[in-house]
């Protein structure tokens, strides 16, 4: 979830903040994430990351130590690690040997080896640092560290950096394709506080005035998804019995004093997992946990420790939309991760579509169509959903530069239209192929991977046995929507599609006359449909199965407050 949720009709606007905190200036270079790979990053992999954080809430200061194990696929001597200049580096070591031969400017740590390392070799880089990190202005939309307090004045801290990148909280390679194969996260906090993070809790320990929590993830995870959550937490735990024959822990870290509200939300964990495992497939991170933590910002898809900050507000469709949306990202975003921000609709379009599907799962078609109508109002159609070029996060999320909120609502409507076109069997098979790289996912036969829009198109084509490239040419790669043009002369109704892409375009359209619904295939060339009388009343696409230009919806949307 990110900035585009400001515009989505699926959800209310709830903005978290940090009153009285003046954010420290952060370089523009650090606040950008993604884009084209830098030359120094094109032939390296991140094998392991060991992250230590010593958090001082009183000073709003972090002292840390990061150890990265890099491997190279080609001979290389020049290296670059992204890291915010709000931190001061006290020591840098390469293969355990300290060096002063490095620079830390413009959010980049640069160093060169006297002797290049060969393809296949590994490099261990250790960075010790201290500083006052960038403060989130409007988390999670404008992220960083969130320094807050509970109602009784205890420290309540979180990180959320999807839009700005991992380099705001740890030395990393700030591109979506750089996920460590194993990550250890050790967080030291003042005694009395709890630190919740990604993966499994390996151990907790205490010393004079401090408590320490060691978390480990042995599966790749989004680098922006590595999260620190600190507060006076209490914990709810349970075990989920999967339909696939295994079990895994459910964990909810909530603020003290909110047990009743927390228990009510916690009851939804297993219900929502039932839906996802039934409709999509196995929960991907069963070897670790399905975890949620209460945060001083709205929410974010932090792998195995999703952030939740909606204050337990009831949803009008009898489920918590935020919990459901962030949980969706364990499949769409964490199990399958886009290769570039340009394909972010794979995270957010699918993630947003899961809520209407869940509404249908719980309550039937009425709720599904109601939720889809709500989301249709927010579609902008000013930029293509996918541009097929390297994009930064800002290139995608800022509406003056890219699709913005369309990766949510329009993405969901593209999927809705596709599902109605190819049918449930092929649609969900293609979805499972995208997520798991198999249509028959079972625990042990899949692992996290990267994908782009073409991978989903290929999956659709494979499952249907047809080439649906034309469909995506019009919906993904073209900003404007197809318009269904209808002209009546006597009892003859002429129909054709007006499009803004040269690719072929033919969609079946339902035509309702009285109580009768018939289906005709409509292309760019007009076809004739006979009406029973010259004054017969007809409705095109009465169930709104197709995403198309509809002027009355645009007019209504413009009247709504932004």
Coordinates of C-alpha atoms in Angstrom, one line a residue:
X1 CA 0.0 0.0 0.0
X2 CA 1.2 3.5 -0.8
X3 CA 0.4 7.0 -1.8
X4 CA -2.3 5.9 -4.3
X5 CA -4.6 4.9 -1.5
X6 CA -5.3 8.6 -1.0
X7 CA -7.5 8.4 -4.1
X8 CA -8.9 4.9 -4.0
X9 CA -12.6 4.5 -3.4
X10 CA -12.0 1.1 -1.7
X11 CA -10.7 2.7 1.5
X12 CA -11.1 5.7 3.7
X13 CA -8.3 8.2 4.1
X14 CA -6.6 7.8 7.5
X15 CA -3.3 9.7 7.9
X16 CA -0.8 8.8 10.6
X17 CA 1.8 11.3 11.8
X18 CA 4.3 12.3 14.3
X19 CA 3.2 15.6 16.0
X20 CA 6.0 17.9 17.0
X21 CA 8.7 16.2 15.0
X22 CA 10.8 18.2 12.6
X23 CA 12.1 15.9 9.9
X24 CA 15.8 16.2 9.2
X25 CA 16.6 17.1 5.6
X26 CA 17.2 14.1 3.4
X27 CA 18.8 14.2 0.0
X28 CA 16.5 13.9 -3.0
X29 CA 18.8 11.1 -4.3
X30 CA 18.0 9.0 -1.2
X31 CA 14.2 9.6 -1.4
X32 CA 14.1 8.1 -4.9
X33 CA 13.9 4.3 -5.2
X34 CA 14.1 2.0 -8.1
X35 CA 14.6 3.1 -11.7
X36 CA 17.3 1.7 -14.0
X37 CA 20.0 -0.4 -12.4
X38 CA 23.2 1.4 -11.8
X39 CA 26.3 0.0 -13.5
X40 CA 27.8 -1.2 -10.2
X41 CA 24.7 -3.2 -9.4
X42 CA 24.2 -5.1 -12.7
X43 CA 26.4 -8.1 -11.9
X44 CA 26.0 -8.6 -8.2
X45 CA 23.7 -10.5 -6.0
X46 CA 22.8 -10.0 -2.3
X47 CA 23.3 -13.3 -0.6
X48 CA 22.9 -12.4 3.1
X49 CA 22.2 -9.4 5.2
X50 CA 22.8 -9.2 9.0
X51 CA 21.3 -6.0 10.4
X52 CA 21.8 -4.7 14.0
X53 CA 19.8 -1.7 15.3
X54 CA 20.2 -0.1 18.7
X55 CA 17.3 2.3 19.0
X56 CA 17.3 5.2 21.4
X57 CA 13.8 6.7 21.5
X58 CA 14.7 9.6 23.8
X59 CA 17.3 10.9 21.3
X60 CA 15.5 9.6 18.3
X61 CA 18.8 8.1 17.3
X62 CA 19.9 4.7 15.8
X63 CA 23.2 3.0 16.2
X64 CA 23.7 0.2 13.8
X65 CA 25.9 -2.4 12.2
X66 CA 25.1 -4.0 8.8
X67 CA 26.9 -6.9 7.3
X68 CA 26.2 -7.7 3.6
X69 CA 27.5 -10.7 1.7
X70 CA 27.6 -10.0 -2.0
X71 CA 28.4 -12.3 -4.9
X72 CA 29.4 -11.2 -8.4
X73 CA 28.6 -12.8 -11.7
X74 CA 31.4 -10.9 -13.5
X75 CA 34.8 -9.6 -12.5
X76 CA 34.3 -6.4 -10.5
X77 CA 36.3 -3.9 -8.5
X78 CA 34.0 -0.9 -8.0
X79 CA 31.1 -1.2 -5.6
X80 CA 28.2 1.0 -4.5
X81 CA 25.9 0.7 -1.6
X82 CA 22.9 3.0 -1.0
X83 CA 22.7 4.7 2.4
X84 CA 21.1 7.9 3.6
X85 CA 23.6 10.6 4.6
X86 CA 21.7 11.3 7.8
X87 CA 23.8 8.5 9.2
X88 CA 27.5 8.9 9.9
X89 CA 29.7 5.9 9.2
X90 CA 32.1 5.1 12.0
X91 CA 33.7 2.0 10.4
X92 CA 33.7 0.1 7.1
X93 CA 35.3 -3.3 6.7
X94 CA 35.8 -5.4 3.6
X95 CA 36.3 -9.1 4.3
X96 CA 36.9 -8.2 8.0
X97 CA 39.7 -5.7 7.1
X98 CA 38.8 -2.1 8.0
X99 CA 39.4 0.6 5.4
X100 CA 39.1 4.4 5.1
X101 CA 39.2 4.2 1.4
X102 CA 35.6 4.9 0.7
X103 CA 33.2 7.9 0.1
X104 CA 29.7 8.5 1.5
X105 CA 28.1 11.2 -0.6
X106 CA 24.7 11.8 -2.1
X107 CA 23.3 8.8 -0.4
X108 CA 25.9 6.4 -1.8
X109 CA 28.8 4.5 -0.3
X110 CA 31.4 3.9 -2.9
X111 CA 34.6 1.9 -2.6
X112 CA 37.0 0.1 -5.0
X113 CA 39.1 -3.0 -4.5
X114 CA 42.8 -3.0 -5.3
X115 CA 42.3 -6.4 -6.9
X116 CA 39.0 -7.2 -8.6
X117 CA 37.1 -10.2 -7.4
X118 CA 36.3 -12.9 -9.9
X119 CA 32.9 -14.1 -11.1
X120 CA 31.4 -16.4 -8.5
X121 CA 33.4 -15.0 -5.6
X122 CA 31.8 -13.3 -2.6
X123 CA 32.5 -10.1 -0.7
X124 CA 31.6 -9.4 2.9
X125 CA 31.0 -5.7 3.6
X126 CA 30.5 -4.5 7.2
X127 CA 29.3 -1.0 7.9
X128 CA 29.0 0.6 11.4
X129 CA 27.1 3.8 11.7
X130 CA 25.1 6.2 13.9
X131 CA 22.6 8.9 13.2
X132 CA 19.2 10.5 13.5
X133 CA 17.3 8.9 10.6
X134 CA 14.9 10.6 8.3
X135 CA 11.5 11.2 10.0
X136 CA 8.4 10.2 8.2
X137 CA 6.3 13.3 7.4
X138 CA 3.1 11.5 6.5
X139 CA 3.6 7.7 6.9
X140 CA 3.2 5.5 5.1
X141 CA 2.8 7.7 2.0
X142 CA 5.9 9.8 2.9
X143 CA 8.0 7.4 4.9
X144 CA 10.9 6.9 7.1
X145 CA 11.1 6.4 10.9
X146 CA 7.9 7.1 12.8
X147 CA 8.6 8.3 16.4
X148 CA 5.4 8.3 18.3
X149 CA 4.0 7.6 21.8
X150 CA 1.2 5.5 23.1
X151 CA -1.7 7.1 25.0
X152 CA 0.2 6.5 28.3
X153 CA 3.4 8.1 27.0
X154 CA 5.5 5.0 26.1
X155 CA 7.6 5.0 22.9
X156 CA 5.9 3.6 19.8
X157 CA 8.2 3.4 16.8
X158 CA 7.9 2.0 13.3
X159 CA 9.5 2.2 9.9
X160 CA 7.7 2.5 6.5
X161 CA 9.9 3.2 3.4
X162 CA 8.2 1.7 0.3
X163 CA 8.2 5.0 -1.5
X164 CA 11.7 6.1 -0.4
X165 CA 13.6 2.8 -0.3
X166 CA 15.5 0.6 2.2
X167 CA 18.5 3.1 2.3
X168 CA 16.6 5.2 4.7
X169 CA 16.9 2.6 7.4
X170 CA 19.9 0.3 6.5
X171 CA 22.8 0.2 3.9
X172 CA 21.3 -1.7 1.0
X173 CA 21.0 -1.9 -2.8
X174 CA 17.9 0.2 -3.3
X175 CA 16.3 -1.7 -6.2
X176 CA 13.3 -4.1 -6.0
X177 CA 15.4 -7.0 -7.5
X178 CA 17.9 -7.0 -4.6
X179 CA 16.4 -9.3 -2.0
X180 CA 18.8 -11.0 0.5
X181 CA 18.4 -14.8 0.4
X182 CA 18.7 -14.8 4.2
X183 CA 18.2 -11.8 6.5
X184 CA 19.0 -11.6 10.2
X185 CA 17.5 -8.6 12.1
X186 CA 18.7 -7.8 15.6
X187 CA 16.9 -5.0 17.4
X188 CA 18.0 -3.6 20.8
X189 CA 15.4 -1.4 22.6
X190 CA 15.0 0.0 26.1
X191 CA 13.8 -2.6 28.6
X192 CA 10.0 -2.8 28.7
X193 CA 9.6 -2.4 25.0
X194 CA 9.1 -5.2 22.4
X195 CA 10.6 -5.3 18.9
X196 CA 8.6 -7.1 16.2
X197 CA 10.1 -7.8 12.8
X198 CA 10.2 -10.1 9.8
X199 CA 10.6 -13.9 9.9
X200 CA 11.1 -16.1 12.9
X201 CA 12.0 -15.0 16.4
X202 CA 15.3 -16.8 17.0
X203 CA 15.9 -15.5 20.5
X204 CA 15.2 -12.6 22.9
X205 CA 17.6 -11.5 25.6
X206 CA 18.0 -8.8 28.2
X207 CA 20.9 -6.7 29.6
X208 CA 21.2 -3.7 31.8
X209 CA 18.4 -1.4 30.7
X210 CA 17.8 -3.1 27.4
X211 CA 16.0 -5.9 25.6
X212 CA 17.1 -7.5 22.4
X213 CA 15.2 -9.4 19.7
X214 CA 16.8 -11.5 17.0
X215 CA 14.6 -12.2 14.0
X216 CA 15.6 -14.3 10.9
X217 CA 14.0 -14.7 7.5
X218 CA 15.4 -17.6 5.4
X219 CA 13.3 -16.6 2.4
X220 CA 13.9 -13.6 0.1
X221 CA 11.9 -10.5 0.9
X222 CA 11.4 -7.1 -0.5
X223 CA 14.1 -4.8 0.8
X224 CA 11.6 -2.1 1.6
X225 CA 9.6 -4.7 3.5
X226 CA 12.2 -5.1 6.2
X227 CA 10.6 -3.3 9.1
X228 CA 11.2 -2.3 12.7
X229 CA 8.3 -2.1 15.0
X230 CA 8.9 -1.1 18.6
X231 CA 6.4 -0.5 21.4
X232 CA 4.8 -1.8 24.7
X233 CA 3.3 -4.7 22.8
X234 CA 1.3 -7.6 24.0
X235 CA 0.9 -10.7 21.8
X236 CA -1.9 -12.9 20.6
X237 CA -0.9 -16.3 19.2
X238 CA -2.6 -19.2 17.5
X239 CA -1.9 -22.0 15.0
X240 CA -3.5 -22.1 11.6
X241 CA -4.4 -25.5 10.2
X242 CA -3.9 -25.3 6.4
X243 CA -6.1 -27.1 3.9
X244 CA -2.7 -28.2 2.5
X245 CA -2.0 -30.4 5.5
X246 CA 0.5 -28.3 7.4
X247 CA 0.2 -25.7 10.1
X248 CA 1.9 -22.4 10.9
X249 CA 1.8 -19.7 13.6
X250 CA -0.5 -16.7 13.7
X251 CA 0.9 -13.8 15.7
X252 CA -0.5 -10.3 16.4
X253 CA 1.5 -7.7 18.3
X254 CA -1.0 -5.1 19.7
X255 CA -0.7 -2.2 22.1
X256 CA -1.3 -2.9 25.8
X257 CA -4.8 -2.0 26.8
X258 CA -6.5 -3.0 23.5
X259 CA -7.0 -6.7 24.1
X260 CA -10.7 -6.8 23.3
X261 CA -10.3 -4.9 20.0
X262 CA -7.2 -7.0 19.1
X263 CA -9.0 -10.3 19.8
X264 CA -11.8 -9.3 17.5
X265 CA -9.4 -8.5 14.7
X266 CA -7.3 -11.6 15.4
X267 CA -10.4 -13.8 14.8
X268 CA -10.3 -12.5 11.2
X269 CA -6.8 -13.9 10.5
X270 CA -7.9 -17.5 10.0
X271 CA -11.0 -16.4 8.1
X272 CA -9.1 -14.4 5.6
X273 CA -6.5 -17.1 5.2
X274 CA -9.3 -19.5 4.4
X275 CA -10.2 -17.3 1.5
X276 CA -6.7 -16.8 0.2
X277 CA -5.7 -20.5 0.5
X278 CA -9.0 -21.5 -1.2
X279 CA -9.0 -19.0 -4.0
X280 CA -5.2 -18.4 -4.7
X281 CA -3.1 -21.1 -2.9
X282 CA -0.9 -21.8 0.1
X283 CA 0.2 -19.0 2.3
X284 CA 3.8 -18.5 1.0
X285 CA 5.6 -18.0 4.3
X286 CA 4.3 -20.9 6.3
X287 CA 7.8 -21.8 7.5
X288 CA 8.0 -18.5 9.4
X289 CA 4.6 -16.9 10.5
X290 CA 1.6 -15.0 9.4
X291 CA 2.2 -11.9 11.6
X292 CA 0.6 -8.5 12.1
X293 CA 1.8 -5.6 14.3
X294 CA -0.2 -2.5 15.4
X295 CA 1.6 0.6 14.1
X296 CA 1.4 4.4 14.3
X297 CA 0.8 4.6 10.6
X298 CA -2.0 3.2 8.4
X299 CA -0.4 0.1 7.1
X300 CA 2.2 -1.6 4.8
X301 CA 3.0 -5.1 3.4
X302 CA 6.0 -5.9 5.5
X303 CA 6.6 -9.6 4.9
X304 CA 5.4 -11.8 7.8
X305 CA 4.8 -8.7 9.9
X306 CA 2.2 -6.6 8.1
X307 CA 1.7 -3.2 9.6
X308 CA -1.8 -2.4 10.8
X309 CA -2.9 1.1 12.0
X310 CA -6.6 1.4 11.2
X311 CA -7.6 1.5 14.9
X312 CA -9.9 -1.4 14.6
X313 CA -12.6 0.5 12.7
X314 CA -15.4 -1.6 11.4
X315 CA -15.8 -2.1 7.7
X316 CA -19.1 -1.7 6.0
X317 CA -18.7 -5.1 4.3
X318 CA -18.2 -7.0 7.6
X319 CA -14.4 -7.4 7.3
X320 CA -11.3 -5.3 7.9
X321 CA -10.3 -4.1 4.4
X322 CA -6.8 -3.0 5.6
X323 CA -5.9 -6.3 7.1
X324 CA -7.2 -8.1 4.0
X325 CA -5.3 -5.8 1.6
X326 CA -2.0 -6.0 3.3
X327 CA -2.4 -9.8 3.7
X328 CA -2.9 -9.9 -0.1
X329 CA 0.6 -8.7 -0.6
X330 CA 2.0 -11.8 0.9
X331 CA 1.0 -13.4 -2.4
X332 CA 1.1 -10.3 -4.6
X333 CA 4.3 -8.4 -3.7
X334 CA 6.2 -10.7 -1.4
X335 CA 5.8 -14.2 -3.0
X336 CA 5.8 -12.7 -6.5
X337 CA 7.7 -9.4 -6.7
X338 CA 7.8 -7.1 -9.7
X339 CA 11.1 -6.7 -11.5
X340 CA 10.7 -3.0 -11.7
X341 CA 8.3 -0.4 -10.2
X342 CA 6.8 -0.1 -13.7
X343 CA 5.0 -3.4 -13.0
X344 CA 3.7 -2.4 -9.6
X345 CA 0.2 -3.1 -10.7
X346 CA 1.0 -6.8 -10.2
X347 CA 1.2 -5.9 -6.5
X348 CA -1.5 -3.4 -6.1
X349 CA -4.0 -4.2 -8.9
X350 CA -4.2 -7.8 -7.7
X351 CA -4.0 -6.7 -4.1
X352 CA -6.9 -4.3 -4.6
X353 CA -9.0 -6.9 -6.5
X354 CA -8.8 -9.3 -3.6
X355 CA -11.1 -7.2 -1.5
X356 CA -14.1 -7.4 -3.9
X357 CA -13.4 -11.1 -4.4
X358 CA -13.5 -11.5 -0.7
X359 CA -16.7 -9.6 -0.5
X360 CA -18.1 -12.0 -3.1
X361 CA -16.7 -14.9 -1.2
X362 CA -18.5 -13.8 2.0
X363 CA -21.7 -12.2 0.9
X364 CA -22.2 -12.9 -2.8
X365 CA -22.5 -10.8 -6.0
X366 CA -24.2 -7.8 -4.5
X367 CA -21.2 -6.9 -2.3
X368 CA -18.8 -7.7 -5.1
X369 CA -20.5 -5.3 -7.6
X370 CA -20.9 -2.6 -4.9
X371 CA -17.1 -2.7 -4.2
X372 CA -16.3 -2.7 -7.9
X373 CA -18.5 0.3 -8.5
X374 CA -16.8 2.1 -5.6
X375 CA -13.4 1.4 -7.2
X376 CA -14.5 2.4 -10.7
X377 CA -15.1 6.0 -9.6
X378 CA -11.4 6.5 -8.9
X379 CA -9.9 5.5 -12.3
X380 CA -8.1 8.4 -13.9
X381 CA -6.8 7.1 -17.3
X382 CA -4.1 9.8 -17.6
X383 CA -1.1 7.5 -18.0
X384 CA -0.7 3.9 -19.1
X385 CA -0.6 1.4 -16.2
X386 CA 2.6 0.0 -17.6
X387 CA 5.1 2.0 -19.7
X388 CA 7.6 -0.8 -20.4
X389 CA 10.6 1.2 -19.3
X390 CA 12.6 1.4 -16.0
X391 CA 10.6 3.5 -13.5
X392 CA 11.3 4.8 -10.0
X393 CA 8.6 4.6 -7.4
X394 CA 7.8 8.3 -7.9
X395 CA 7.6 7.8 -11.7
X396 CA 4.7 5.4 -10.9
X397 CA 3.0 6.8 -7.9
X398 CA 3.0 10.5 -8.7
X399 CA 0.0 11.2 -10.9
X400 CA 1.8 13.9 -12.9
X401 CA 4.5 11.4 -13.9
X402 CA 2.7 8.0 -14.0
X403 CA -0.4 6.0 -13.4
X404 CA -0.7 6.9 -9.7
X405 CA -3.8 5.3 -8.2
X406 CA -4.7 3.5 -11.4
X407 CA -2.3 0.7 -10.5
X408 CA -5.0 -0.1 -7.8
X409 CA -8.4 0.6 -9.2
X410 CA -7.7 0.3 -12.9
X411 CA -5.6 -2.7 -12.2
X412 CA -8.5 -4.3 -10.4
X413 CA -10.9 -3.5 -13.2
X414 CA -8.5 -4.9 -15.8
X415 CA -8.6 -8.2 -13.8
X416 CA -12.3 -8.0 -13.5
X417 CA -12.7 -7.6 -17.2
X418 CA -10.2 -10.4 -18.0
X419 CA -11.9 -12.8 -15.6
X420 CA -15.3 -12.2 -17.3
X421 CA -13.7 -12.7 -20.7
X422 CA -11.8 -15.9 -20.1
X423 CA -13.7 -17.5 -17.2
X424 CA -12.8 -18.3 -13.6
X425 CA -10.9 -21.5 -14.3
X426 CA -8.4 -20.0 -16.7
X427 CA -8.2 -16.7 -14.8
X428 CA -7.3 -18.3 -11.4
X429 CA -5.0 -20.8 -13.1
X430 CA -3.1 -17.9 -14.7
X431 CA -3.0 -16.1 -11.4
X432 CA -1.5 -19.1 -9.6
X433 CA 1.0 -19.4 -12.4
X434 CA 2.0 -15.8 -11.9
X435 CA 2.3 -16.2 -8.1
X436 CA 3.8 -19.7 -7.8
X437 CA 5.1 -20.5 -11.3
X438 CA 2.8 -23.5 -11.2
X439 CA -0.9 -24.0 -11.4
X440 CA -0.8 -26.7 -8.7
X441 CA 1.0 -25.0 -5.8
X442 CA 1.8 -27.1 -2.8
X443 CA 4.1 -26.5 0.2
X444 CA 7.6 -27.2 -1.0
X445 CA 7.1 -26.8 -4.8
X446 CA 7.5 -23.0 -5.0
X447 CA 9.6 -20.2 -3.7
X448 CA 9.6 -16.4 -3.9
X449 CA 10.4 -15.1 -7.4
X450 CA 10.3 -12.0 -9.6
X451 CA 7.9 -11.3 -12.5
X452 CA 6.8 -8.6 -14.8
X453 CA 3.6 -7.9 -16.8
X454 CA 4.7 -10.1 -19.7
X455 CA 4.9 -13.1 -17.4
X456 CA 1.2 -12.7 -16.5
X457 CA 0.3 -12.2 -20.2
X458 CA 2.2 -15.4 -21.0
X459 CA 0.4 -17.2 -18.2
X460 CA -3.0 -16.1 -19.6
X461 CA -2.1 -17.2 -23.1
X462 CA -0.8 -20.5 -21.9
X463 CA -3.9 -21.3 -19.8
X464 CA -6.4 -20.2 -22.5
X465 CA -4.6 -21.5 -25.5
X466 CA -5.2 -18.1 -27.2
X467 CA -3.1 -15.0 -27.6
X468 CA -4.6 -12.2 -25.5
X469 CA -1.7 -9.7 -26.1
X470 CA -4.2 -7.4 -27.8
X471 CA -6.3 -7.2 -24.6
X472 CA -3.3 -5.9 -22.6
X473 CA -2.2 -3.6 -25.3
X474 CA -5.4 -1.7 -24.9
X475 CA -5.8 -1.9 -21.1
X476 CA -2.2 -2.0 -19.7
X477 CA -0.2 -0.1 -22.3
X478 CA -2.7 2.5 -23.3
X479 CA -4.0 5.3 -21.1
X480 CA -7.4 5.9 -22.5
X481 CA -10.2 3.3 -22.3
X482 CA -12.0 1.7 -25.2
X483 CA -15.3 3.3 -25.8
X484 CA -18.4 1.3 -26.9
X485 CA -20.1 3.4 -29.5
X486 CA -23.8 2.7 -30.1
X487 CA -26.0 4.3 -32.8
X488 CA -29.6 3.4 -33.4
X489 CA -31.5 3.8 -36.7
X490 CA -35.0 2.4 -36.7
X491 CA -34.8 -1.0 -35.1
X492 CA -31.2 -1.5 -36.0
X493 CA -28.5 -1.0 -33.3
X494 CA -25.0 -0.4 -34.6
X495 CA -22.1 -1.2 -32.2
X496 CA -18.4 -0.8 -32.5
X497 CA -15.4 -0.1 -30.3
X498 CA -13.5 3.1 -30.6
X499 CA -9.9 2.6 -29.2
X500 CA -6.7 4.5 -28.9
X501 CA -4.3 1.6 -29.8
X502 CA -3.9 0.1 -33.3
X503 CA -4.0 -3.5 -32.0
X504 CA -7.1 -5.5 -32.8
X505 CA -9.9 -5.4 -30.3
X506 CA -12.9 -7.6 -29.9
X507 CA -14.9 -8.1 -26.8
X508 CA -18.2 -9.9 -26.2
X509 CA -20.8 -7.5 -25.1
X510 CA -24.1 -8.4 -23.4
X511 CA -27.2 -6.5 -24.7
X512 CA -30.3 -6.6 -22.5
X513 CA -33.6 -5.9 -24.1
X514 CA -36.5 -6.3 -21.7
X515 CA -35.8 -9.5 -19.7
X516 CA -33.6 -11.0 -22.4
X517 CA -29.8 -10.8 -22.4
X518 CA -27.9 -11.8 -25.5
X519 CA -24.2 -11.6 -26.2
X520 CA -22.6 -10.2 -29.4
X521 CA -18.9 -10.0 -30.2
X522 CA -18.0 -6.4 -31.0
X523 CA -14.9 -5.2 -32.7
X524 CA -13.7 -1.9 -34.3
X525 CA -15.9 -2.4 -37.3
X526 CA -19.6 -1.7 -36.7
X527 CA -22.0 -4.7 -36.4
X528 CA -25.8 -4.6 -36.5
X529 CA -28.1 -5.8 -33.8
X530 CA -31.8 -6.1 -34.4
X531 CA -34.1 -4.7 -31.8
X532 CA -37.7 -5.9 -31.6
X533 CA -39.2 -2.5 -32.1
X534 CA -37.9 1.0 -32.9
X535 CA -38.7 2.2 -29.4
X536 CA -37.3 -0.9 -27.6
X537 CA -35.3 -0.1 -24.5
X538 CA -31.8 -1.6 -24.3
X539 CA -28.9 -1.7 -21.9
X540 CA -25.4 -2.5 -22.9
X541 CA -23.2 -4.5 -20.6
X542 CA -25.9 -4.5 -17.9
X543 CA -23.7 -6.2 -15.3
X544 CA -20.7 -4.0 -16.1
X545 CA -18.4 -6.9 -17.0
X546 CA -16.2 -4.6 -19.1
X547 CA -13.9 -1.7 -18.2
X548 CA -14.8 0.9 -20.8
X549 CA -15.1 4.7 -21.1
X550 CA -18.3 5.9 -19.3
X551 CA -18.7 9.6 -19.3
X552 CA -21.2 9.8 -16.5
X553 CA -18.8 8.0 -14.1
X554 CA -16.0 10.5 -15.0
X555 CA -18.4 13.4 -14.4
X556 CA -19.4 12.1 -11.0
X557 CA -15.8 11.4 -10.1
X558 CA -14.8 15.0 -10.9
X559 CA -17.4 16.3 -8.4
X560 CA -15.9 14.2 -5.5
X561 CA -13.4 15.7 -3.1
X562 CA -9.9 14.6 -3.6

